Coordinates of C-alpha atoms and ligand atoms in Angstrom, one line a residue:
M1 CA 25.8 28.3 11.3
E2 CA 29.5 28.3 12.3
K3 CA 28.9 25.0 14.2
E4 CA 26.9 23.5 11.4
L5 CA 29.7 24.1 9.0
S6 CA 32.5 22.8 11.1
N7 CA 32.5 19.2 9.8
V8 CA 31.4 19.9 6.2
L9 CA 33.5 22.8 5.0
P10 CA 37.3 23.1 5.5
E11 CA 38.4 26.3 7.3
S12 CA 40.5 27.3 4.3
L13 CA 37.3 27.5 2.1
K14 CA 35.2 29.6 4.3
G15 CA 36.3 32.8 2.6
K16 CA 34.8 31.5 -0.6
I17 CA 31.2 31.6 0.7
V18 CA 29.1 34.0 -1.4
S19 CA 25.4 34.7 -1.9
A20 CA 23.6 33.0 -4.8
D21 CA 23.0 36.5 -6.3
E22 CA 26.7 37.2 -6.3
A23 CA 27.5 33.9 -7.9
A24 CA 24.8 34.6 -10.5
S25 CA 26.6 37.9 -11.4
W26 CA 29.6 35.9 -12.7
F27 CA 27.7 34.4 -15.7
E28 CA 27.9 35.9 -19.2
N29 CA 25.8 35.4 -22.3
G30 CA 26.7 32.3 -24.2
M31 CA 28.3 30.4 -21.4
T32 CA 27.8 26.7 -20.7
L33 CA 26.7 25.4 -17.4
G34 CA 27.1 21.9 -16.0
L35 CA 24.5 21.5 -13.3
S36 CA 24.1 18.6 -10.8
G37 CA 20.7 17.0 -10.8
F38 CA 19.2 13.8 -11.9
T39 CA 15.4 13.1 -11.9
R40 CA 14.7 15.9 -9.5
A41 CA 17.3 14.8 -7.0
G42 CA 20.5 16.5 -5.9
D43 CA 20.1 19.5 -8.2
A44 CA 21.8 22.8 -7.9
K45 CA 19.0 25.0 -6.9
A46 CA 20.1 28.4 -5.5
V47 CA 22.3 29.6 -8.3
P48 CA 20.0 28.6 -11.2
L49 CA 17.1 30.3 -9.5
A50 CA 19.2 33.4 -8.9
L51 CA 20.1 33.4 -12.6
V52 CA 16.4 33.4 -13.4
E53 CA 16.0 36.5 -11.2
R54 CA 18.9 38.2 -12.8
A55 CA 17.6 37.5 -16.3
K56 CA 14.4 39.3 -15.5
T57 CA 16.2 42.6 -15.9
D58 CA 19.3 41.5 -17.7
P59 CA 18.4 39.0 -20.5
F60 CA 21.0 36.5 -21.5
K61 CA 21.3 32.9 -22.7
V62 CA 23.3 29.9 -21.5
N63 CA 23.6 26.3 -22.5
V64 CA 22.5 23.9 -19.7
Y65 CA 23.9 20.4 -19.3
T66 CA 22.7 18.2 -16.4
G67 CA 22.6 14.7 -15.3
A68 CA 18.9 14.3 -16.3
S69 CA 15.7 16.1 -15.4
L70 CA 15.6 18.8 -12.8
G71 CA 13.3 19.6 -9.9
S72 CA 12.4 23.0 -8.2
D73 CA 10.9 24.1 -11.5
I74 CA 14.4 25.0 -12.7
D75 CA 13.8 23.9 -16.3
K76 CA 10.4 25.7 -16.3
L77 CA 11.6 29.0 -14.9
M78 CA 14.8 29.1 -16.9
S79 CA 13.0 28.4 -20.1
E80 CA 10.1 30.8 -19.4
Q81 CA 12.7 33.5 -18.9
G82 CA 14.3 32.6 -22.2
L83 CA 17.6 31.7 -20.5
I84 CA 18.3 28.4 -22.2
A85 CA 19.9 28.3 -25.6
K86 CA 20.7 24.6 -25.7
R87 CA 19.8 21.8 -23.3
L88 CA 21.0 18.3 -22.8
P89 CA 20.7 15.3 -22.1
Y90 CA 17.2 14.9 -20.6
Q91 CA 14.2 16.8 -19.3
T92 CA 10.6 16.1 -18.2
D93 CA 9.2 19.6 -17.8
N94 CA 6.1 20.7 -19.6
T95 CA 7.2 24.3 -20.2
I96 CA 10.6 23.5 -21.6
R97 CA 9.0 20.7 -23.6
K98 CA 6.8 23.2 -25.3
K99 CA 9.8 25.5 -26.0
I100 CA 11.7 22.6 -27.5
N101 CA 8.8 21.6 -29.7
Q102 CA 8.4 25.2 -30.9
G103 CA 12.1 25.3 -31.7
D104 CA 12.9 28.0 -29.1
V105 CA 15.2 25.7 -27.1
L106 CA 17.7 23.5 -28.9
Y107 CA 17.6 20.1 -27.3
I108 CA 20.1 17.2 -27.6
D109 CA 18.3 14.0 -26.5
Q110 CA 21.1 11.8 -25.6
H111 CA 21.9 8.4 -24.1
L112 CA 22.6 9.3 -20.5
S113 CA 25.9 7.4 -20.4
H114 CA 27.2 9.4 -23.4
T115 CA 27.3 12.9 -22.1
A116 CA 30.3 12.3 -19.9
E117 CA 32.2 10.8 -22.8
L118 CA 31.5 13.8 -25.1
V119 CA 32.5 16.2 -22.3
R120 CA 35.7 14.2 -21.6
A121 CA 36.6 14.1 -25.3
G122 CA 36.0 17.8 -25.8
V123 CA 33.3 17.2 -28.4
L124 CA 30.8 19.4 -26.6
P125 CA 31.6 23.1 -26.0
E126 CA 33.7 23.6 -22.8
I127 CA 31.8 24.0 -19.5
D128 CA 32.4 27.4 -18.0
F129 CA 30.8 26.7 -14.6
A130 CA 30.1 23.4 -12.9
I131 CA 27.4 24.1 -10.2
V132 CA 27.0 21.1 -7.9
E133 CA 25.0 20.5 -4.8
A134 CA 27.1 19.0 -2.0
V135 CA 26.5 17.7 1.5
A136 CA 30.2 18.4 2.4
I137 CA 33.6 19.3 1.1
T138 CA 36.3 17.2 2.8
E139 CA 39.7 18.4 4.0
D140 CA 41.4 16.1 1.5
G141 CA 39.7 17.8 -1.4
M142 CA 36.5 16.0 -2.3
I143 CA 33.1 17.3 -3.0
I144 CA 30.5 14.9 -1.5
P145 CA 27.4 15.1 -3.6
T146 CA 23.9 14.8 -2.1
T147 CA 21.0 12.7 -3.4
S148 CA 22.3 12.2 -7.0
V149 CA 25.7 11.9 -8.7
G150 CA 24.7 12.2 -12.3
N151 CA 27.3 13.9 -14.4
S152 CA 28.8 16.1 -11.6
P153 CA 32.2 14.3 -11.5
I154 CA 33.0 15.0 -15.2
F155 CA 31.5 18.5 -14.9
V156 CA 33.8 19.3 -11.9
Q157 CA 36.8 17.7 -13.6
K158 CA 36.4 19.6 -16.9
A159 CA 34.8 22.9 -16.0
K160 CA 36.8 26.1 -15.9
N161 CA 35.2 27.1 -12.6
V162 CA 33.3 25.2 -9.9
I163 CA 30.5 26.5 -7.7
V164 CA 29.4 24.3 -4.8
E165 CA 25.9 24.7 -3.3
L166 CA 26.5 23.4 0.2
N167 CA 23.2 22.0 1.5
T168 CA 23.2 22.0 5.3
N169 CA 19.7 20.5 5.5
L170 CA 20.6 16.9 4.5
P171 CA 21.7 14.0 6.7
K172 CA 25.5 13.9 7.1
E173 CA 25.1 10.1 6.8
L174 CA 25.0 10.7 3.1
V175 CA 28.8 10.8 3.3
G176 CA 30.0 7.4 2.3
V177 CA 27.1 6.4 0.1
H178 CA 28.7 7.6 -3.1
D179 CA 31.2 5.7 -5.2
I180 CA 32.9 8.0 -7.6
Y181 CA 34.9 6.4 -10.3
L182 CA 36.0 8.3 -13.4
P183 CA 37.1 6.2 -16.4
E184 CA 40.2 7.1 -18.3
K185 CA 39.7 8.6 -21.8
Q186 CA 38.7 6.3 -24.6
G187 CA 41.6 4.5 -26.2
E188 CA 43.5 4.3 -22.9
R189 CA 40.7 2.9 -20.8
K190 CA 41.1 -0.2 -18.6
P191 CA 38.1 -2.5 -18.0
I192 CA 35.8 -1.1 -15.4
P193 CA 36.5 -3.3 -12.3
L194 CA 32.9 -3.7 -11.3
T195 CA 31.7 -7.3 -11.3
N196 CA 28.9 -7.1 -8.7
S197 CA 26.2 -4.5 -8.1
S198 CA 27.6 -4.1 -4.5
D199 CA 31.2 -3.4 -5.6
R200 CA 32.8 -0.1 -4.6
I201 CA 35.5 0.9 -7.1
G202 CA 36.0 4.6 -6.5
K203 CA 36.2 7.4 -4.0
I204 CA 33.5 8.7 -1.6
G205 CA 33.5 12.1 -3.3
I206 CA 34.5 14.1 -6.4
P207 CA 38.1 15.1 -6.3
V208 CA 38.6 18.9 -6.8
E209 CA 41.6 21.3 -6.4
F210 CA 40.4 24.0 -4.0
D211 CA 41.7 26.8 -6.2
R212 CA 39.2 25.7 -8.9
I213 CA 36.3 26.4 -6.5
K214 CA 35.2 30.0 -7.3
G215 CA 32.4 30.2 -4.8
I216 CA 30.4 28.3 -2.2
V217 CA 26.7 29.1 -1.7
L218 CA 25.0 27.8 1.4
T219 CA 21.5 26.4 0.9
T220 CA 18.8 24.5 2.8
E221 CA 16.4 23.8 0.0
T222 CA 15.3 20.2 -0.3
D223 CA 14.7 18.2 -3.5
S224 CA 11.3 18.4 -5.2
P225 CA 9.4 15.3 -4.3
S226 CA 8.8 12.7 -7.0
T227 CA 5.4 12.6 -8.6
I228 CA 4.9 8.9 -8.0
V229 CA 1.8 7.4 -9.4
Q230 CA 0.3 4.6 -7.3
P231 CA -0.5 1.3 -9.1
D232 CA -4.0 1.2 -10.7
E233 CA -5.8 -1.9 -12.1
E234 CA -4.0 -1.7 -15.5
T235 CA -0.5 -1.1 -14.2
Q236 CA -1.1 -3.9 -11.7
T237 CA -2.2 -6.2 -14.5
M238 CA 0.9 -5.4 -16.5
A239 CA 3.1 -6.1 -13.5
N240 CA 1.4 -9.4 -13.1
H241 CA 2.1 -10.3 -16.7
L242 CA 5.7 -9.5 -16.2
M243 CA 5.9 -11.6 -13.1
S244 CA 4.4 -14.5 -15.0
F245 CA 7.1 -14.1 -17.6
L246 CA 9.8 -14.0 -14.9
R247 CA 8.4 -17.2 -13.3
K248 CA 8.5 -18.9 -16.7
E249 CA 12.2 -18.0 -16.9
I250 CA 12.7 -19.6 -13.5
E251 CA 10.9 -22.7 -14.6
A252 CA 13.1 -22.9 -17.7
G253 CA 16.2 -22.7 -15.4
R254 CA 17.4 -19.4 -16.8
L255 CA 16.9 -17.4 -13.6
D256 CA 16.4 -18.3 -10.0
K257 CA 14.3 -16.6 -7.4
T258 CA 16.9 -13.9 -6.8
L259 CA 16.4 -13.0 -10.5
A260 CA 19.2 -10.8 -11.8
P261 CA 20.2 -7.1 -11.2
L262 CA 17.1 -5.1 -11.9
Q263 CA 17.0 -1.8 -13.8
I264 CA 13.5 -0.3 -13.7
G265 CA 12.7 3.0 -15.4
V266 CA 10.7 5.7 -13.8
G267 CA 6.9 5.8 -14.0
S268 CA 3.7 4.1 -12.9
V269 CA 4.3 0.6 -14.3
A270 CA 7.8 0.5 -13.0
N271 CA 6.5 1.3 -9.6
A272 CA 3.7 -1.3 -9.9
V273 CA 6.2 -4.0 -10.9
L274 CA 8.4 -3.3 -7.9
H275 CA 5.3 -3.2 -5.6
G276 CA 4.3 -6.6 -7.0
M277 CA 7.6 -8.0 -5.9
L278 CA 6.9 -7.1 -2.2
T279 CA 4.5 -10.0 -1.8
S280 CA 6.2 -12.3 -4.3
E281 CA 8.5 -15.3 -3.7
F282 CA 11.5 -13.4 -5.1
Y283 CA 14.2 -12.6 -2.6
D284 CA 17.7 -11.3 -2.1
L285 CA 17.1 -8.9 -5.1
E286 CA 19.8 -6.6 -6.5
V287 CA 19.0 -3.3 -8.1
Y288 CA 21.5 -1.9 -10.6
S289 CA 19.6 1.0 -12.0
E290 CA 19.6 4.7 -12.6
V291 CA 17.0 5.9 -10.1
L292 CA 15.9 4.5 -6.8
Q293 CA 12.2 5.3 -6.2
D294 CA 9.9 4.7 -3.2
A295 CA 9.2 1.0 -4.1
V296 CA 12.9 0.1 -3.8
F297 CA 12.9 1.4 -0.2
D298 CA 9.7 -0.5 0.5
L299 CA 11.5 -3.6 -0.7
I300 CA 14.5 -2.9 1.5
D301 CA 12.1 -2.5 4.5
A302 CA 10.6 -5.9 3.6
G303 CA 14.0 -7.5 3.6
K304 CA 13.8 -8.3 -0.2
V305 CA 16.6 -6.1 -1.5
K306 CA 20.3 -6.9 -0.8
V307 CA 21.8 -4.0 -2.5
A308 CA 20.6 -1.0 -4.6
S309 CA 23.0 0.8 -6.9
A310 CA 22.0 3.8 -8.9
T311 CA 22.9 7.4 -9.7
S312 CA 20.0 9.1 -7.9
I313 CA 17.4 8.7 -5.2
T314 CA 14.0 10.2 -6.1
L315 CA 11.3 9.9 -3.4
S316 CA 7.8 11.1 -2.7
E317 CA 7.6 13.6 0.2
E318 CA 6.3 11.0 2.6
K319 CA 8.9 8.4 1.8
G320 CA 11.6 11.1 1.7
N321 CA 10.9 12.1 5.2
E322 CA 11.0 8.5 6.3
V323 CA 14.2 7.6 4.5
Y324 CA 16.2 10.8 5.2
G325 CA 14.9 10.8 8.8
N326 CA 16.4 7.4 9.3
F327 CA 19.1 7.1 6.8
E328 CA 21.5 4.9 8.8
K329 CA 18.9 2.1 8.3
Y330 CA 19.4 2.1 4.5
K331 CA 22.9 3.4 4.1
D332 CA 24.8 0.1 3.9
K333 CA 22.5 -1.2 1.1
L334 CA 22.9 1.9 -1.1
I335 CA 25.5 3.0 -3.6
L336 CA 25.3 6.1 -5.7
R337 CA 27.5 6.2 -8.8
P338 CA 28.2 8.6 -11.7
Q339 CA 25.6 8.0 -14.4
E340 CA 28.2 6.9 -16.9
I341 CA 28.9 4.0 -14.5
S342 CA 25.3 3.2 -13.4
N343 CA 24.5 3.1 -17.2
Y344 CA 27.9 1.8 -18.5
P345 CA 27.2 -0.7 -21.3
E346 CA 30.2 -3.0 -20.4
I347 CA 28.8 -3.4 -16.8
V348 CA 25.2 -3.8 -17.9
R349 CA 26.2 -6.6 -20.2
R350 CA 28.5 -8.2 -17.6
L351 CA 25.9 -8.1 -14.8
G352 CA 23.2 -9.2 -17.1
T353 CA 20.5 -6.9 -15.9
I354 CA 16.8 -7.3 -16.3
S355 CA 15.8 -3.9 -17.8
I356 CA 12.3 -2.7 -17.7
N357 CA 11.5 0.6 -19.4
T358 CA 8.4 2.3 -20.9
A359 CA 7.5 2.8 -24.6
L360 CA 5.1 5.3 -26.0
E361 CA 4.5 3.0 -28.9
V362 CA 5.7 -0.3 -30.3
D363 CA 5.4 -1.7 -33.8
I364 CA 4.3 -5.1 -34.9
Y365 CA 8.0 -6.1 -35.5
G366 CA 9.2 -4.9 -32.0
N367 CA 10.7 -1.5 -32.7
V368 CA 10.1 0.9 -29.9
N369 CA 9.4 4.7 -29.8
S370 CA 10.0 6.1 -26.3
T371 CA 10.4 9.7 -27.1
H372 CA 8.5 11.3 -29.9
V373 CA 4.7 11.8 -29.9
S374 CA 3.4 11.2 -33.4
G375 CA 7.0 11.0 -34.6
T376 CA 7.8 14.7 -34.2
K377 CA 7.0 16.1 -30.8
M378 CA 9.5 15.4 -28.0
M379 CA 8.1 14.0 -24.8
N380 CA 11.0 13.6 -22.4
G381 CA 14.0 11.9 -24.0
I382 CA 15.6 8.5 -24.4
G383 CA 17.2 8.8 -20.9
G384 CA 19.0 5.7 -19.9
S385 CA 16.7 3.3 -21.6
G386 CA 19.0 2.8 -24.6
D387 CA 22.1 2.3 -22.4
F388 CA 20.3 -0.6 -20.8
A389 CA 18.2 -1.9 -23.7
R390 CA 21.1 -2.6 -26.0
N391 CA 23.1 -4.5 -23.3
A392 CA 20.7 -6.1 -20.8
R393 CA 20.2 -9.8 -20.4
L394 CA 16.5 -9.2 -20.8
T395 CA 15.2 -6.0 -22.3
V396 CA 11.5 -5.5 -21.5
F397 CA 9.3 -2.6 -22.7
V398 CA 6.0 -1.9 -21.1
T399 CA 3.2 0.2 -22.4
K400 CA -0.6 0.4 -22.0
S401 CA -2.1 -0.9 -25.3
V402 CA -4.0 2.3 -25.9
A403 CA -3.6 5.9 -25.0
K404 CA -5.9 9.0 -25.0
G405 CA -9.1 7.1 -24.2
G406 CA -8.5 4.5 -26.9
N407 CA -8.0 7.0 -29.7
I408 CA -4.3 5.9 -29.9
S409 CA -3.1 2.4 -30.3
S410 CA 0.3 1.9 -28.7
I411 CA 0.8 -1.0 -31.1
V412 CA 1.2 0.4 -34.7
P413 CA 2.3 -1.0 -38.0
F414 CA 5.5 1.1 -38.0
V415 CA 6.7 3.3 -35.1
S416 CA 6.7 7.0 -36.0
H417 CA 10.2 7.3 -34.5
V418 CA 12.7 4.6 -33.5
D419 CA 14.6 4.7 -30.2
H420 CA 15.1 1.0 -29.7
T421 CA 15.3 -1.2 -32.8
E422 CA 13.7 -4.7 -33.0
H423 CA 17.2 -6.1 -32.4
D424 CA 17.3 -4.7 -28.9
V425 CA 13.9 -5.6 -27.7
D426 CA 13.2 -9.0 -26.0
V427 CA 9.8 -8.7 -24.4
I428 CA 6.8 -6.4 -24.8
V429 CA 4.2 -6.2 -22.1
T430 CA 0.8 -4.4 -22.2
E431 CA -2.2 -4.9 -19.9
Q432 CA -3.4 -7.4 -22.6
G433 CA -0.5 -9.8 -22.1
Y434 CA 3.2 -10.2 -23.1
A435 CA 5.1 -11.2 -26.2
D436 CA 8.4 -12.9 -25.7
L437 CA 10.2 -12.0 -29.0
R438 CA 13.4 -13.9 -28.4
G439 CA 14.3 -16.4 -31.1
L440 CA 11.4 -15.2 -33.3
A441 CA 11.7 -14.0 -36.9
P442 CA 9.8 -10.8 -37.9
R443 CA 6.8 -12.6 -39.2
E444 CA 6.5 -14.6 -36.0
R445 CA 6.9 -11.5 -33.9
A446 CA 4.1 -9.6 -35.7
E447 CA 1.6 -12.4 -35.1
L448 CA 2.5 -12.7 -31.4
I449 CA 2.6 -8.9 -30.7
I450 CA -0.8 -8.4 -32.4
E451 CA -2.3 -11.4 -30.6
N452 CA -0.9 -10.9 -27.1
C453 CA -0.3 -7.2 -26.8
A454 CA -2.7 -5.2 -29.0
H455 CA -6.0 -3.9 -27.6
P456 CA -9.0 -5.9 -29.0
M457 CA -10.4 -2.8 -30.7
Y458 CA -7.3 -2.5 -32.9
K459 CA -6.5 -6.2 -33.5
E460 CA -8.4 -6.6 -36.7
Q461 CA -7.0 -3.3 -38.1
L462 CA -3.5 -4.5 -37.4
K463 CA -4.1 -7.9 -38.8
D464 CA -5.6 -6.3 -42.0
Y465 CA -2.4 -4.3 -42.4
Y466 CA -0.1 -7.2 -41.7
F467 CA -1.9 -9.6 -44.1
E468 CA -1.9 -7.0 -46.9
A469 CA 1.8 -6.4 -46.2
L470 CA 2.5 -10.2 -46.5
T471 CA 1.3 -10.0 -50.1
Q472 CA 4.2 -7.7 -50.9
G473 CA 6.7 -10.2 -49.4
G474 CA 10.0 -9.3 -47.7
Q475 CA 11.9 -10.2 -44.6
T476 CA 9.9 -7.5 -42.7
P477 CA 6.7 -7.0 -44.8
H478 CA 5.4 -3.5 -45.0
I479 CA 3.2 -1.5 -47.3
L480 CA 5.1 1.8 -47.3
E481 CA 2.2 3.9 -48.4
K482 CA 0.2 2.7 -45.4
A483 CA 2.9 2.2 -42.8
F484 CA 1.9 5.4 -41.0
S485 CA -1.8 5.1 -41.7
F486 CA -2.7 4.8 -38.0
H487 CA -0.8 8.1 -37.2
I488 CA -2.2 9.9 -40.3
N489 CA -5.7 8.8 -39.3
F490 CA -5.2 10.2 -35.8
A491 CA -3.9 13.5 -37.1
K492 CA -6.9 13.8 -39.5
N493 CA -9.7 12.3 -37.4
G494 CA -8.5 12.4 -33.8
T495 CA -8.5 8.6 -33.7
M496 CA -6.4 5.8 -35.1
L497 CA -9.5 3.7 -35.5
E498 CA -10.5 3.2 -39.1
K499 CA -14.0 2.2 -38.4
V500 CA -15.3 4.2 -35.5
P501 CA -18.0 2.1 -33.8
V502 CA -21.5 3.7 -34.1
T503 CA -23.0 4.5 -30.8
N504 CA -26.7 5.2 -30.4
Ligands
COA601 N1 1.1 8.5 -28.5 C1 0.9 9.7 -27.9 N2 0.8 9.9 -26.6 C2 1.0 8.8 -25.8 C3 1.2 7.5 -26.4 C4 1.3 7.4 -27.8 N3 1.5 6.3 -28.3 N4 1.3 6.7 -25.3 C5 1.2 7.4 -24.2 N5 1.0 8.7 -24.5 C6 0.8 9.8 -23.6 C7 -0.2 9.4 -22.4 O1 -1.5 9.6 -22.8 C8 0.3 10.4 -21.3 O2 -0.2 11.7 -21.7 P1 -0.7 12.7 -20.6 O3 0.6 13.1 -19.8 O4 -1.2 13.8 -21.4 O5 -1.6 12.0 -19.7 C9 1.8 10.4 -21.5 O6 2.0 10.0 -22.9 C10 2.6 9.5 -20.6 O7 2.1 8.2 -20.7 P2 2.0 7.3 -19.4 O8 1.2 6.1 -19.9 O9 1.4 8.0 -18.3 O10 3.4 6.7 -19.2 P3 4.7 7.3 -18.3 O11 4.4 8.4 -17.5 O12 5.3 6.1 -17.7 O13 5.7 7.8 -19.5 C11 7.2 7.7 -21.3 C12 6.0 7.1 -20.6 C13 7.6 6.8 -22.4 C14 7.0 9.1 -21.8 C15 8.4 7.7 -20.2 O14 8.5 6.5 -19.6 C16 9.7 8.1 -20.8 O15 10.0 9.3 -20.9 N6 10.6 7.2 -21.2 C17 11.9 7.4 -21.8 C18 13.0 7.6 -20.8 C19 13.2 6.3 -20.1 O16 12.8 5.2 -20.4 N7 14.0 6.3 -19.1 C20 14.3 5.1 -18.4 C21 15.4 5.1 -17.5 S1 14.9 5.9 -16.0

């Protein structure tokens, strides 16, 4: 162990090594924790799990801030144990989701670029402990994060105490992948000097004064693998529609075959889209995104990706073994940044990203709901989709046209919750086709969305609504009494279909 630590931990810090249980004993009821971790990557694991153990005999509550979702069942175990009072800014776990929807956990669903600003400005309660996973601490005072950066830089900068989980089981080649840039406070901020996805504008680690490190916990736990869903016929069809759209943009001279920096959200469609690019004519692609999933590394292997910038790397077990077993091969193409930089609106607008994210439902005028099932129940959260949607060159939302075996239409008269307004949405893609909404007035959009994106079993019902709404007039015609008729029908009858087909 002594030898293992020689290059990753300064001699002067060795006296700060403690067990996870000892670190867990420092926490008090009501404290606020800033944990590293973004989409199951680079999360602090040992101390949160030790807190769960402690809470079994000594119940208490803390507020938990992170980069995004956590792995290692941390959200599940902490919320099961009743440890979490307030959680932000994103989660994807079934157990905490239930607690949130029961009102047992308070959840702030937040644009992922906003958390750092609120911490910096002192709007959110002060962070008592930043707990961050690291691959090394350097002699010159930097914590080198592992597979994600997330909000760790601002947590470390602002927390009263810092605990480092030093993971000795990760390739040391991770040192040099990160680019840590912390903007000045608002009002005094200079332009962020990033004009290409490949630019490095910061330091290789998170600056920290050693006297602020209260403890160092040694770990070897690896990240939870991503739950990647391989392309199926429907997601493949959606990917093909999207590629047809991109080809039309090339024909029109608005893009060339290198496209534009790509931001692709997590999930099955995103994965299918990237897979589709493997055998496409597109080349020299740039990725300026939040998360790098398996498909990005497949594209690097195929020589299709020039540079991939994000805030985390989330891989399946198989791909993880391949990538981390051979990290040198990928290193010069990768940059991991703080999430406030990967998602920074100024940069997204400057680079002109093509942003592809997923909707739960879309309405006939192009408003998008990505978060709330039936308008009230939290699914995951808005994540970074809003940071990109508002600012991208091309904002694309994808969704299957129906859910739950056809009982839910993902195209509805009026979304039951709005995350992305019609003003921020350029293109909608379902397995039925795509609707390019740019330059279209609401009445034109409604016709195109119903025609190109709705499932045939809901088309007539949507048209009936729209034609009746037209009789009422308006810039954006609606019949308010019936705007949620699809959702009300689903709640009452278990289907949005008004006329359920008779089967013999
Ligand atoms: N109403 C109710 N439920 C719906 C629905 C609708 N209109 N549309 C889909 N669902 C259900 C599906 O049936 C599925 O349920 P299941 O888990 O019980 O099978 C679930 O929602 C997920 O749908 P799926 O089609 O598998 O899509 P997904 O896994 O890609 O997730 C989002 C879709 C919208 C939940 C997810 O992309 C998300 O959280 N997005 C917001 C954050 C974001 O965009 N981040 C991007 C930056 S990384």
